[in-house]
Coordinates of N, CA, C and O in Angstrom, one line a residue:
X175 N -78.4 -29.9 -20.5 CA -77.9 -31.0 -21.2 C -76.6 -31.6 -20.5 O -75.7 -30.9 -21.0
X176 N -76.3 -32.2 -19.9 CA -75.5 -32.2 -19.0 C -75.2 -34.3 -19.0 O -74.4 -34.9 -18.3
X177 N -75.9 -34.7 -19.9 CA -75.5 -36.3 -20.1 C -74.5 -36.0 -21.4 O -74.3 -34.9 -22.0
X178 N -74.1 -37.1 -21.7 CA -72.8 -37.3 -22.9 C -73.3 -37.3 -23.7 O -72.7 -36.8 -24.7
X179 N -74.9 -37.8 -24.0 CA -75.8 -38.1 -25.4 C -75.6 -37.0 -26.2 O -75.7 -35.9 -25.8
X180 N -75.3 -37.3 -28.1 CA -75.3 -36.7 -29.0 C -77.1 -35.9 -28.8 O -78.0 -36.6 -28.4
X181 N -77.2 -34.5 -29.3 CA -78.8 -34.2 -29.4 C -79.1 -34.3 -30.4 O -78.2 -34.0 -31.2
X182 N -80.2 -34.8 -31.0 CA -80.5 -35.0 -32.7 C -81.1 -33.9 -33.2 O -82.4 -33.9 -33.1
X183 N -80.6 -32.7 -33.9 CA -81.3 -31.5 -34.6 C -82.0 -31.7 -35.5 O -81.9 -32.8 -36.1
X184 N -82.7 -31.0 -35.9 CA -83.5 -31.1 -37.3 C -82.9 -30.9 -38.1 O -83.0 -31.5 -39.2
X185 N -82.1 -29.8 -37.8 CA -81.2 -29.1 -39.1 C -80.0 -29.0 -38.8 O -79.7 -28.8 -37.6
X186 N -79.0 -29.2 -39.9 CA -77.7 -29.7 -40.3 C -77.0 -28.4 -41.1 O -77.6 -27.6 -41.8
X187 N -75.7 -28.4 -41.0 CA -75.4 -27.8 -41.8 C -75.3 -28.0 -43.4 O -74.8 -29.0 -43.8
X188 N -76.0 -26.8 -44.5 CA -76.2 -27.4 -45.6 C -77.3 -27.1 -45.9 O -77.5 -26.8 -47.0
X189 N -78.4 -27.1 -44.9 CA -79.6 -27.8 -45.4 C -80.6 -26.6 -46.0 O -79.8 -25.8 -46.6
X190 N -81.4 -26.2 -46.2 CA -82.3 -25.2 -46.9 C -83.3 -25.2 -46.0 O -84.2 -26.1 -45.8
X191 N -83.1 -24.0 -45.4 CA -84.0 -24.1 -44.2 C -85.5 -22.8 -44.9 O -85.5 -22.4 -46.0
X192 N -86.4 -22.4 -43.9 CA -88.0 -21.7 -43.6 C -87.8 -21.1 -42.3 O -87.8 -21.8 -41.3
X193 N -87.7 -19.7 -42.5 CA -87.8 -19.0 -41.0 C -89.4 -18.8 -40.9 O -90.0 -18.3 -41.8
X194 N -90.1 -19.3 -39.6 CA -91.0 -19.6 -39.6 C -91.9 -18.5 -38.3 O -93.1 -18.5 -38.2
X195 N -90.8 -17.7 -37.6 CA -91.2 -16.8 -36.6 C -90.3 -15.8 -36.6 O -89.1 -16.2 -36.9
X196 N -90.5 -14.7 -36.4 CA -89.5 -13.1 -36.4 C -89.6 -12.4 -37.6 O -90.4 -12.5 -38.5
X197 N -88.4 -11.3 -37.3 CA -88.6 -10.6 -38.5 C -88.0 -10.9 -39.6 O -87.6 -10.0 -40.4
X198 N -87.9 -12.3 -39.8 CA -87.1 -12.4 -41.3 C -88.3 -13.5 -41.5 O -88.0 -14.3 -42.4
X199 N -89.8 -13.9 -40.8 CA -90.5 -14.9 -41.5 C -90.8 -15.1 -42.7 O -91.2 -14.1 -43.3
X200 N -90.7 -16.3 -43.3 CA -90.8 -16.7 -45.0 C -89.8 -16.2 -45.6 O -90.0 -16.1 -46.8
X201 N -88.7 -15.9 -45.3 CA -87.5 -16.2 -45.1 C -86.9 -17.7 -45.5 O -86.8 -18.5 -44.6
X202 N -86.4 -18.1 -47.1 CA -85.7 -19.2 -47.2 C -84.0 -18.6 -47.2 O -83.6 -17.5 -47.3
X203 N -83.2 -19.9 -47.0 CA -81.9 -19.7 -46.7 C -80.7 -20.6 -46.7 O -81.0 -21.6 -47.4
X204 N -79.9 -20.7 -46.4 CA -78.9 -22.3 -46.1 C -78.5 -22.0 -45.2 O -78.1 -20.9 -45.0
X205 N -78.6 -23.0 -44.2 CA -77.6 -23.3 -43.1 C -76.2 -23.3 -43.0 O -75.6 -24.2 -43.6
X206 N -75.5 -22.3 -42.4 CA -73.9 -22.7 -42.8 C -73.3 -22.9 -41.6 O -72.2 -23.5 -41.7
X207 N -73.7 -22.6 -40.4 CA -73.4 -23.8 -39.3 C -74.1 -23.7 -38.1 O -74.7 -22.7 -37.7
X208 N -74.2 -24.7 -37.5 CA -75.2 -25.0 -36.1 C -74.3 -25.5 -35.1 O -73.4 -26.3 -35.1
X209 N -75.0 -24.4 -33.5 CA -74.3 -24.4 -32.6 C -75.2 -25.8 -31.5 O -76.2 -25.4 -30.9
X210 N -74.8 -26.8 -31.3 CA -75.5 -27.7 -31.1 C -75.3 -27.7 -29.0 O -76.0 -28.3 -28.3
X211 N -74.4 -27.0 -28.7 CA -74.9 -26.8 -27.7 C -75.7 -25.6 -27.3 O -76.8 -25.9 -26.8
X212 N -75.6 -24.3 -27.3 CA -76.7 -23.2 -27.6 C -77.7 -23.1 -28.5 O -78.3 -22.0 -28.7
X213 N -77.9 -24.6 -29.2 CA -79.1 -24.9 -30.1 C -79.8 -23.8 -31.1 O -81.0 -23.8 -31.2
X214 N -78.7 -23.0 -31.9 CA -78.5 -21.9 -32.7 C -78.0 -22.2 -34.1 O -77.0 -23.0 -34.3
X215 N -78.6 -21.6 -35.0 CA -77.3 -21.6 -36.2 C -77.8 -20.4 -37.3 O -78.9 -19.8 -37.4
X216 N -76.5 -20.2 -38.1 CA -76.6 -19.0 -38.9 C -76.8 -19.5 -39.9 O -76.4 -20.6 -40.2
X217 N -77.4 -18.8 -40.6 CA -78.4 -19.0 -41.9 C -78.1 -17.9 -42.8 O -78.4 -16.8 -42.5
X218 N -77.4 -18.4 -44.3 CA -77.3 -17.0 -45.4 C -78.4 -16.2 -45.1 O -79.6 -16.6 -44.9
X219 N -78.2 -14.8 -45.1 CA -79.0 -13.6 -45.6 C -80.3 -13.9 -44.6 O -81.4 -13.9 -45.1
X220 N -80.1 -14.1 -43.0 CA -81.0 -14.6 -42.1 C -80.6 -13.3 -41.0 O -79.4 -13.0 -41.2
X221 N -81.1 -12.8 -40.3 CA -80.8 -12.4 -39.3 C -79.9 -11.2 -39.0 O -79.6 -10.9 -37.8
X222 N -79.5 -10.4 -40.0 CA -78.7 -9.5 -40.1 C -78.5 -8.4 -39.7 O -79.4 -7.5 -39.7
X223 N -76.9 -8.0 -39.0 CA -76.7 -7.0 -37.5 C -75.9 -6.5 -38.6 O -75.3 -6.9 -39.6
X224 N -76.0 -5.4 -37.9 CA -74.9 -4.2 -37.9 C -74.3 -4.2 -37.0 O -74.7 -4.1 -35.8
X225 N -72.7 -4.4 -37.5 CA -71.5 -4.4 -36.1 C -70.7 -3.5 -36.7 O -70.3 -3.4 -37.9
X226 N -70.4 -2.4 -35.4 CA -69.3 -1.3 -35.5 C -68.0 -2.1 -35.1 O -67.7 -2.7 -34.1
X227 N -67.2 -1.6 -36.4 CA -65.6 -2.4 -35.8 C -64.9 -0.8 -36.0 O -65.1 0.1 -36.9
X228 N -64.0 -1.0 -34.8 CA -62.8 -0.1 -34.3 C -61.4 -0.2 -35.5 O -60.9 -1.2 -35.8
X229 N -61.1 0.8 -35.8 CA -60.3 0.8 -36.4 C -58.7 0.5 -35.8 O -58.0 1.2 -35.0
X230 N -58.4 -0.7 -36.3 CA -57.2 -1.2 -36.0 C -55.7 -1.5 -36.9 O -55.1 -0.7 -37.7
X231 N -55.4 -2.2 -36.8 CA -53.9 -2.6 -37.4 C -54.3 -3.1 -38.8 O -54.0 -2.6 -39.8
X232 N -54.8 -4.0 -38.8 CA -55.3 -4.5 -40.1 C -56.8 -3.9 -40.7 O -57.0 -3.9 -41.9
X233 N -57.3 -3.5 -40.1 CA -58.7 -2.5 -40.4 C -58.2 -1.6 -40.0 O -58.0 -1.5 -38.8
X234 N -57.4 0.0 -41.2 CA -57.2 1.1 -40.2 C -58.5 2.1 -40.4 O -58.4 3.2 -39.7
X235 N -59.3 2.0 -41.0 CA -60.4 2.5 -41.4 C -61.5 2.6 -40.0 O -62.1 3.4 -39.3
X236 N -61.4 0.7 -40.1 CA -62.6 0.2 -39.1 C -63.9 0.4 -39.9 O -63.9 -0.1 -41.1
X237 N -65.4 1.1 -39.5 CA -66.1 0.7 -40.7 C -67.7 0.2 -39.7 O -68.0 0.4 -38.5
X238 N -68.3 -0.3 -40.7 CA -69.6 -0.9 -40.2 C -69.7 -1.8 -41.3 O -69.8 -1.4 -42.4
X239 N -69.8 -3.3 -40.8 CA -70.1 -4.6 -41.1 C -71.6 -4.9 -40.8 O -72.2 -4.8 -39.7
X240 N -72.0 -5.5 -42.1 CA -73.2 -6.3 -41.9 C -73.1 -7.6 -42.5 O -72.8 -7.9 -43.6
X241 N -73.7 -8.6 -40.8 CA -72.8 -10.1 -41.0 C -74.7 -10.8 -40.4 O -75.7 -10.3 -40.0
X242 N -74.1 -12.0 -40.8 CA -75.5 -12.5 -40.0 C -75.4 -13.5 -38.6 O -74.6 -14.4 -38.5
X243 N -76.2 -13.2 -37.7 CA -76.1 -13.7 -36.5 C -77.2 -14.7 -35.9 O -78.4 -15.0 -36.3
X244 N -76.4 -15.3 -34.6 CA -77.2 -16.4 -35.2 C -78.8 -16.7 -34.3 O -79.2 -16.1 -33.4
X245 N -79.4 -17.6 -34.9 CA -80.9 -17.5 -35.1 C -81.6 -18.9 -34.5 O -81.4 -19.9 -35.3
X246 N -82.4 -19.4 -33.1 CA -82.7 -20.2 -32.5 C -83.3 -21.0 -33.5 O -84.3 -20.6 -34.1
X247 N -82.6 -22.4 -33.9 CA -83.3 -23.6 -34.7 C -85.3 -23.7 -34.2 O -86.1 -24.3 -34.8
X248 N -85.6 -23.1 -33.2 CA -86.6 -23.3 -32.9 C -87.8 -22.0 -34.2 O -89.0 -22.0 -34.4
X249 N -87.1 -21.6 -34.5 CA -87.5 -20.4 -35.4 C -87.3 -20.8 -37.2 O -87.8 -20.2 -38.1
X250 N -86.3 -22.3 -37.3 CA -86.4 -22.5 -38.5 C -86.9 -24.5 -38.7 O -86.9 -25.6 -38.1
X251 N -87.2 -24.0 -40.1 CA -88.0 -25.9 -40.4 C -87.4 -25.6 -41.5 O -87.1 -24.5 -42.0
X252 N -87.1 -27.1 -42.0 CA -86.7 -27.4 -43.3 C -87.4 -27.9 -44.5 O -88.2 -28.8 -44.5
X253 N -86.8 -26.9 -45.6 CA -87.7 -26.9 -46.8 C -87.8 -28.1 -47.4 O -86.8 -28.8 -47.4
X254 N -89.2 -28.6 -48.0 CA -89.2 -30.1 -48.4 C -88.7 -30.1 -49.9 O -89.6 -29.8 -50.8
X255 N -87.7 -30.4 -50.3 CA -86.8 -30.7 -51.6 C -87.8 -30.6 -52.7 O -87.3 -30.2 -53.7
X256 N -89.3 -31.1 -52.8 CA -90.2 -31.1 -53.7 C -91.2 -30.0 -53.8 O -91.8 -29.7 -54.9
X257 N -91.5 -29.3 -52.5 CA -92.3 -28.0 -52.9 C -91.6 -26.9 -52.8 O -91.7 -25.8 -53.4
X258 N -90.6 -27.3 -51.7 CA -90.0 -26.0 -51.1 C -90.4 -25.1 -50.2 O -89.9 -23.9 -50.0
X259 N -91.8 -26.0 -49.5 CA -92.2 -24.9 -48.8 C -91.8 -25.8 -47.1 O -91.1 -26.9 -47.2
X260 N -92.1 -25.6 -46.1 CA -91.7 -25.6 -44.7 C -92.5 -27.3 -44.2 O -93.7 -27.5 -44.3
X261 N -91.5 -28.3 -43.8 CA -92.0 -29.5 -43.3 C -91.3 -30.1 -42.2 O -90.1 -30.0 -42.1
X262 N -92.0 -30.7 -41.3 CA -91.5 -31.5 -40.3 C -90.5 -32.4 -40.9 O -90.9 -32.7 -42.0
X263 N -89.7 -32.8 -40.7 CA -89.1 -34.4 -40.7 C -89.3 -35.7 -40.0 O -89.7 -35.9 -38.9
X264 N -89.0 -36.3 -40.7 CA -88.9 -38.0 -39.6 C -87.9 -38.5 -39.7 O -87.1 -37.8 -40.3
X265 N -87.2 -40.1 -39.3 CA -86.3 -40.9 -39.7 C -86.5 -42.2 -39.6 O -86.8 -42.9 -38.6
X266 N -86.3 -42.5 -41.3 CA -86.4 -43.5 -41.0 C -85.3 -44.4 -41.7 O -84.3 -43.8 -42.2
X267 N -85.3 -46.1 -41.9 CA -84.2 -46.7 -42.3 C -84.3 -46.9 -44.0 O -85.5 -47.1 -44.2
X268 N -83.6 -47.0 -44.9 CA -84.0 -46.8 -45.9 C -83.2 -48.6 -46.3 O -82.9 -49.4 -45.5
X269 N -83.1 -48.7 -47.9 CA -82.9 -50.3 -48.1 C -81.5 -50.9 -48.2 O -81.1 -52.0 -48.6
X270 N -80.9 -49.8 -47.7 CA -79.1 -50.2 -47.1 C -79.0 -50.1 -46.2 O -77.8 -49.8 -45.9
X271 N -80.5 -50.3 -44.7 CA -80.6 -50.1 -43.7 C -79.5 -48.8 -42.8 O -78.9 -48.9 -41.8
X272 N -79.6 -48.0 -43.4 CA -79.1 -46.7 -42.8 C -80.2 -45.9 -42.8 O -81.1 -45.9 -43.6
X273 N -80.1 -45.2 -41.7 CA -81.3 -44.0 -41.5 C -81.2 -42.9 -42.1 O -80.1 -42.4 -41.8
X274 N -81.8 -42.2 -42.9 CA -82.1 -41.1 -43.4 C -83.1 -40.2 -43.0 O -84.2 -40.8 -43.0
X275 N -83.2 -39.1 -42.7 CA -84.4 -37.8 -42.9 C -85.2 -37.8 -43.8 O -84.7 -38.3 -44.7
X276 N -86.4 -37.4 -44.1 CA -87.3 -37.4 -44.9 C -88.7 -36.2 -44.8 O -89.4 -36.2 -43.7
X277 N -88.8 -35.9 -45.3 CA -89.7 -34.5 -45.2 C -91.1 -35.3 -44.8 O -91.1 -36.3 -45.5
X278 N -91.8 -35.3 -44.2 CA -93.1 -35.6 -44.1 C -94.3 -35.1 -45.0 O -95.2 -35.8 -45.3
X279 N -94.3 -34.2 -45.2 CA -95.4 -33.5 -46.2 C -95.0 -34.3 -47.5 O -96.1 -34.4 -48.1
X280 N -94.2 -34.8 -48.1 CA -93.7 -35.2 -49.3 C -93.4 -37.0 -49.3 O -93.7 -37.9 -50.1
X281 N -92.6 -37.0 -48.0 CA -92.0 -38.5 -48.4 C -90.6 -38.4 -48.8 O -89.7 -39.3 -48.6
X282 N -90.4 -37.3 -49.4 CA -88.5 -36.9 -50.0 C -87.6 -37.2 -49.2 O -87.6 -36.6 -48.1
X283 N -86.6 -38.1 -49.5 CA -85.7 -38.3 -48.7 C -84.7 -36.8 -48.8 O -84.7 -36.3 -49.9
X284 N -84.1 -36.3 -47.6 CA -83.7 -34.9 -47.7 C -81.7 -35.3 -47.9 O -81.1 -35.7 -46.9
X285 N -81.3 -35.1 -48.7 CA -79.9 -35.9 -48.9 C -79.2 -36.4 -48.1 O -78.2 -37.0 -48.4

């Protein structure tokens, strides 16, 4: 990726995503942020590591955390607002000529 061009994702932060390949498949979730150049994002209750932390100054304990990590957009589709189950999108302009997303299987404009 190496031109200036914005890349257009499918998925946004927010959105109600469908893990569609791995071990969390059929897997629904929210997006809570996307890494648009390593074309990644973490997803609630998606993906989830166990990380050993060292006990420090403010952690004098230290411990084992379970957080979630993040998960190639190529692995998630977004849920269609009316079934809830896994759909392509399109875009198109709607009648305040602004473009919007819209689920394909449905027609639902996705907010």
């Amino acid at each position: 990726m190496a031109s200036n061009k914005q890349t257009k994702l499918h998925v946004r932060t927010g959105d109600n995503v469908i893990v569609i390949s791995g071990d969390d498949k059929g897997k629904p979730g929210k997006v809570v942020s996307v890494d648009k150049e390593n074309l990644k994002a973490i997803v609630e209750g998606i993906n989830i590591v166990t990380k050993h932390n060292k006990p420090t100054a403010n952690v004098p304990n230290g411990g084992i955390v379970k957080k979630e990590a993040p998960i190639h957009i190529s692995k998630l589709m977004i849920a269609d607002p009316k079934t809830g189950k896994a759909t392509r999108i399109g875009r198109k302009e709607d009648k305040n000529g602004k473009i919007v997303r819209y689920a394909k299987k449905s027609g639902e404009v996705i907010k």
